Amino acid sequence: KQEVTQIPAALSVPEGENLVLNCSFTDSAIYNLQWFRQDPGKGLTSLLLIQSSQREQTSGRLNASLDKSSGRSTLYIAASQPGDSATYLCAVDQTGANNLFFGTGTRLTVIP
Amino acid sequence: NAGVTQTPKFQVLKTGQSMTLQCAQDMNHNSMYWYRQDPGMGLRLIYYSASEGTTDKGEVPNGYNVSRLNKREFSLRLESAAPSQTSVYFCASSRDRGNNEQFFGPGTRLTVL
């Protein structure tokens, strides 16, 4: 069974800093990997989807990379802002059925 | 365009009671999903519906049933609630399977006493 791990569980950074969130998965045979954001008491918002054939995806200040062979993905956030404070979740789709295996998330706090 | 809506937002049940969680999407998506989120365990897939008229089990289906009522609506039923089903339940939808992002509802917080 696919296991998805996110370390650290929580991270605090000062405003303006660039930061990297990590995601690792045990089975490298994946279809895609997705990053989500979750605000307290709310649902999830999709940020980026990286297909298995891709190495990275970018959206604004966010850049996600994928290294299937090592079972790792990173989410890079440039010039962090207080509004980036949230929990960031990564999830893996193994088969293309869009049945996602989620990590437990990294709770990010950006301090003004 | 409301996206994915869920009702109710909160619910308290006693052990053994039954209830149905409702989910609807207005994006004309083919695929819909039910997840539960528990502290320290991440989201886990309960059931999914790849298209209207089909449903399949996910990772943790025991104690639940689902109905894909039409293309818009996908309900989750607890026939005899147990304290272990205390959780936050999320419904999601996507245009199709494959490389399609999922859109999530706001969640239902369920407590079983």
Coordinates of C-alpha atoms in Angstrom, one line a residue:
Chain A
K1 CA 0.0 0.0 0.0
Q2 CA 1.3 3.5 -0.9
E3 CA 2.5 5.5 2.1
V4 CA 2.9 9.3 1.8
T5 CA 4.9 11.2 4.4
Q6 CA 5.3 14.9 4.9
I7 CA 8.0 16.3 7.1
P8 CA 8.0 18.6 9.0
A9 CA 4.5 18.5 10.4
A10 CA 4.7 22.2 11.2
L11 CA 6.9 25.1 10.0
S12 CA 7.1 28.8 10.9
V13 CA 8.9 31.3 8.8
P14 CA 9.2 35.1 8.6
E15 CA 7.4 36.9 5.9
G16 CA 9.4 37.2 2.7
E17 CA 11.4 34.0 3.1
N18 CA 11.5 31.3 0.4
L19 CA 10.6 27.9 1.7
V20 CA 10.4 24.2 0.7
L21 CA 7.9 21.7 1.8
N22 CA 8.7 18.0 1.4
C23 CA 6.7 15.0 0.4
S24 CA 7.9 11.4 0.1
F25 CA 6.1 8.3 -1.1
T26 CA 7.0 4.6 -0.9
D27 CA 5.9 3.3 -4.3
S28 CA 7.5 5.1 -7.2
A29 CA 5.0 3.7 -9.7
I30 CA 2.6 6.7 -9.6
Y31 CA 0.3 8.3 -12.2
N32 CA 0.5 11.8 -10.8
L33 CA 1.1 13.8 -7.6
Q34 CA -1.0 16.6 -6.4
W35 CA -0.5 19.4 -3.9
F36 CA -3.4 20.9 -2.0
R37 CA -3.9 23.7 0.5
Q38 CA -6.3 23.5 3.4
D39 CA -7.3 26.5 5.5
P40 CA -8.6 25.9 9.1
G41 CA -12.1 24.5 9.1
K42 CA -12.3 24.5 5.3
G43 CA -12.1 22.1 2.4
L44 CA -9.0 21.5 0.2
T45 CA -8.0 23.7 -2.7
S46 CA -5.9 22.1 -5.5
L47 CA -2.6 24.0 -6.1
L48 CA -0.6 21.9 -8.6
L49 CA -0.8 18.6 -10.3
I50 CA 2.3 16.9 -11.7
Q51 CA 1.9 14.1 -14.2
S52 CA 4.3 11.1 -13.9
S53 CA 6.1 12.2 -17.1
Q54 CA 6.7 15.7 -15.8
R55 CA 9.5 17.0 -13.6
E56 CA 7.9 20.2 -12.3
Q57 CA 4.9 22.5 -12.5
T58 CA 4.7 26.2 -11.7
S59 CA 1.8 28.4 -10.7
G60 CA 2.7 32.0 -9.6
R61 CA 5.0 31.8 -6.6
L62 CA 4.6 28.1 -6.3
N63 CA 6.8 25.5 -7.9
A64 CA 6.4 21.8 -7.4
S65 CA 9.0 19.2 -8.5
L66 CA 8.7 15.4 -8.8
D67 CA 11.5 12.8 -8.6
K68 CA 9.8 9.5 -9.1
S69 CA 12.9 7.4 -8.8
S70 CA 13.6 8.7 -5.3
G71 CA 10.0 8.9 -4.3
R72 CA 10.1 12.6 -3.5
S73 CA 8.3 15.8 -4.3
T74 CA 8.9 19.3 -3.1
L75 CA 6.7 22.4 -3.1
Y76 CA 8.7 25.6 -3.3
I77 CA 7.0 28.8 -2.1
A78 CA 8.8 32.1 -3.1
A79 CA 8.6 35.3 -1.1
S80 CA 6.2 33.9 1.5
Q81 CA 3.3 36.0 2.7
P82 CA 1.0 35.8 5.8
G83 CA -1.8 34.7 3.5
D84 CA 0.2 31.6 2.7
S85 CA -0.4 30.3 6.2
A86 CA -2.3 27.0 5.9
T87 CA -1.8 23.3 5.9
Y88 CA -0.2 21.9 2.7
L89 CA -1.1 18.4 1.7
C90 CA 0.4 16.2 -1.0
A91 CA -1.4 13.3 -2.5
V92 CA -0.5 10.5 -4.9
D93 CA -2.6 8.8 -7.6
Q94 CA -1.2 5.4 -8.4
T95 CA -3.4 4.2 -11.2
G96 CA -5.1 7.1 -12.9
A97 CA -8.4 6.4 -11.2
N98 CA -7.9 9.6 -9.3
N99 CA -8.0 7.7 -6.0
L100 CA -5.6 9.7 -3.9
F101 CA -3.4 8.6 -1.1
F102 CA -2.7 11.7 1.1
G103 CA 0.1 12.7 3.4
T104 CA -0.8 14.2 6.8
G105 CA 0.3 17.6 5.8
T106 CA 2.7 20.4 6.8
R107 CA 1.1 23.3 8.8
L108 CA 2.8 26.5 7.6
T109 CA 2.8 29.7 9.5
V110 CA 4.2 32.9 7.9
I111 CA 4.9 35.5 10.6
P112 CA 4.4 39.1 9.5
Chain B
N1 CA -21.5 28.6 -9.5
A2 CA -21.3 27.1 -6.0
G3 CA -18.8 24.3 -6.8
V4 CA -19.2 21.4 -4.4
T5 CA -21.7 21.8 -1.6
Q6 CA -22.3 19.5 1.4
T7 CA -25.1 19.3 4.0
P8 CA -25.2 19.3 6.9
K9 CA -22.1 21.2 8.1
F10 CA -22.3 19.7 11.6
Q11 CA -24.0 16.7 13.0
V12 CA -24.1 14.8 16.4
L13 CA -25.4 11.3 16.4
K14 CA -25.8 8.6 19.1
T15 CA -24.3 5.2 18.6
G16 CA -26.6 3.1 16.4
Q17 CA -28.4 6.0 14.7
S18 CA -28.3 6.4 10.9
M19 CA -27.9 9.4 8.7
T20 CA -27.1 10.5 5.2
L21 CA -24.6 13.1 4.2
Q22 CA -25.5 14.9 1.0
C23 CA -23.1 16.2 -1.7
A24 CA -23.8 18.1 -4.9
Q25 CA -21.7 19.6 -7.6
D26 CA -22.6 22.1 -10.3
M27 CA -19.5 21.7 -12.5
N28 CA -20.9 18.9 -14.7
H29 CA -18.1 16.6 -13.4
N30 CA -18.2 12.9 -14.1
S31 CA -16.3 11.6 -11.0
M32 CA -17.2 12.1 -7.3
Y33 CA -15.5 11.0 -4.1
W34 CA -16.1 10.7 -0.4
Y35 CA -13.1 11.1 2.1
R36 CA -12.8 11.2 5.8
Q37 CA -10.2 13.2 7.6
D38 CA -8.9 12.2 11.1
P39 CA -6.2 13.8 13.1
G40 CA -2.8 12.3 12.4
M41 CA -4.1 10.1 9.6
G42 CA -4.6 12.4 6.6
L43 CA -7.6 12.0 4.3
R44 CA -8.7 8.5 3.4
L45 CA -10.9 7.6 0.5
I46 CA -14.2 5.9 1.5
Y47 CA -16.0 5.4 -1.8
Y48 CA -15.9 6.9 -5.2
S49 CA -18.0 7.1 -8.3
A50 CA -16.1 7.3 -11.6
S51 CA -19.2 8.1 -13.6
E52 CA -23.0 8.3 -13.2
G53 CA -24.3 4.9 -12.4
T54 CA -21.1 3.4 -11.0
T55 CA -19.7 3.3 -7.4
D56 CA -16.6 1.6 -6.0
K57 CA -15.0 1.0 -2.6
G58 CA -12.0 3.0 -1.6
E59 CA -9.6 2.4 1.3
V60 CA -12.0 2.5 4.2
P61 CA -15.5 1.5 3.0
N62 CA -16.7 -0.6 6.0
G63 CA -19.8 0.9 7.8
Y64 CA -20.7 3.1 4.8
N65 CA -22.9 3.0 1.7
V66 CA -23.2 5.4 -1.1
S67 CA -25.6 6.4 -3.8
R68 CA -24.8 8.2 -7.0
L69 CA -28.3 9.7 -7.4
N70 CA -27.6 11.5 -10.7
K71 CA -24.6 13.2 -12.3
R72 CA -24.8 16.1 -9.7
E73 CA -25.4 14.2 -6.4
F74 CA -23.4 11.6 -4.5
S75 CA -24.6 10.7 -1.0
L76 CA -22.9 8.9 1.9
R77 CA -25.0 6.8 4.3
L78 CA -24.1 5.6 7.8
E79 CA -26.6 2.8 8.6
S80 CA -25.6 2.3 12.3
A81 CA -23.2 5.0 13.4
A82 CA -20.2 4.1 15.7
P83 CA -17.9 6.3 17.7
S84 CA -15.1 5.3 15.3
Q85 CA -16.9 7.2 12.6
T86 CA -16.5 10.5 14.3
S87 CA -14.6 12.5 11.7
V88 CA -14.7 15.3 9.2
Y89 CA -16.2 14.1 5.9
F90 CA -15.3 15.7 2.6
C91 CA -16.9 15.3 -0.8
A92 CA -14.9 16.0 -3.9
S93 CA -15.5 15.9 -7.7
S94 CA -13.3 15.9 -10.8
R95 CA -14.1 16.3 -14.5
D96 CA -12.9 12.7 -15.1
R97 CA -10.4 10.2 -13.8
G98 CA -6.8 10.6 -14.9
N99 CA -4.9 13.9 -14.7
N100 CA -7.8 16.0 -13.4
E101 CA -7.7 18.1 -10.3
Q102 CA -10.2 17.4 -7.6
F103 CA -12.5 20.1 -6.2
F104 CA -13.5 19.7 -2.5
G105 CA -16.6 20.7 -0.6
P106 CA -16.4 22.5 2.8
G107 CA -16.8 19.3 4.8
T108 CA -19.3 17.8 7.4
R109 CA -18.1 17.5 11.0
L110 CA -19.7 14.4 12.5
T111 CA -19.6 13.4 16.1
V112 CA -20.9 10.0 17.2
L113 CA -21.5 9.7 21.0

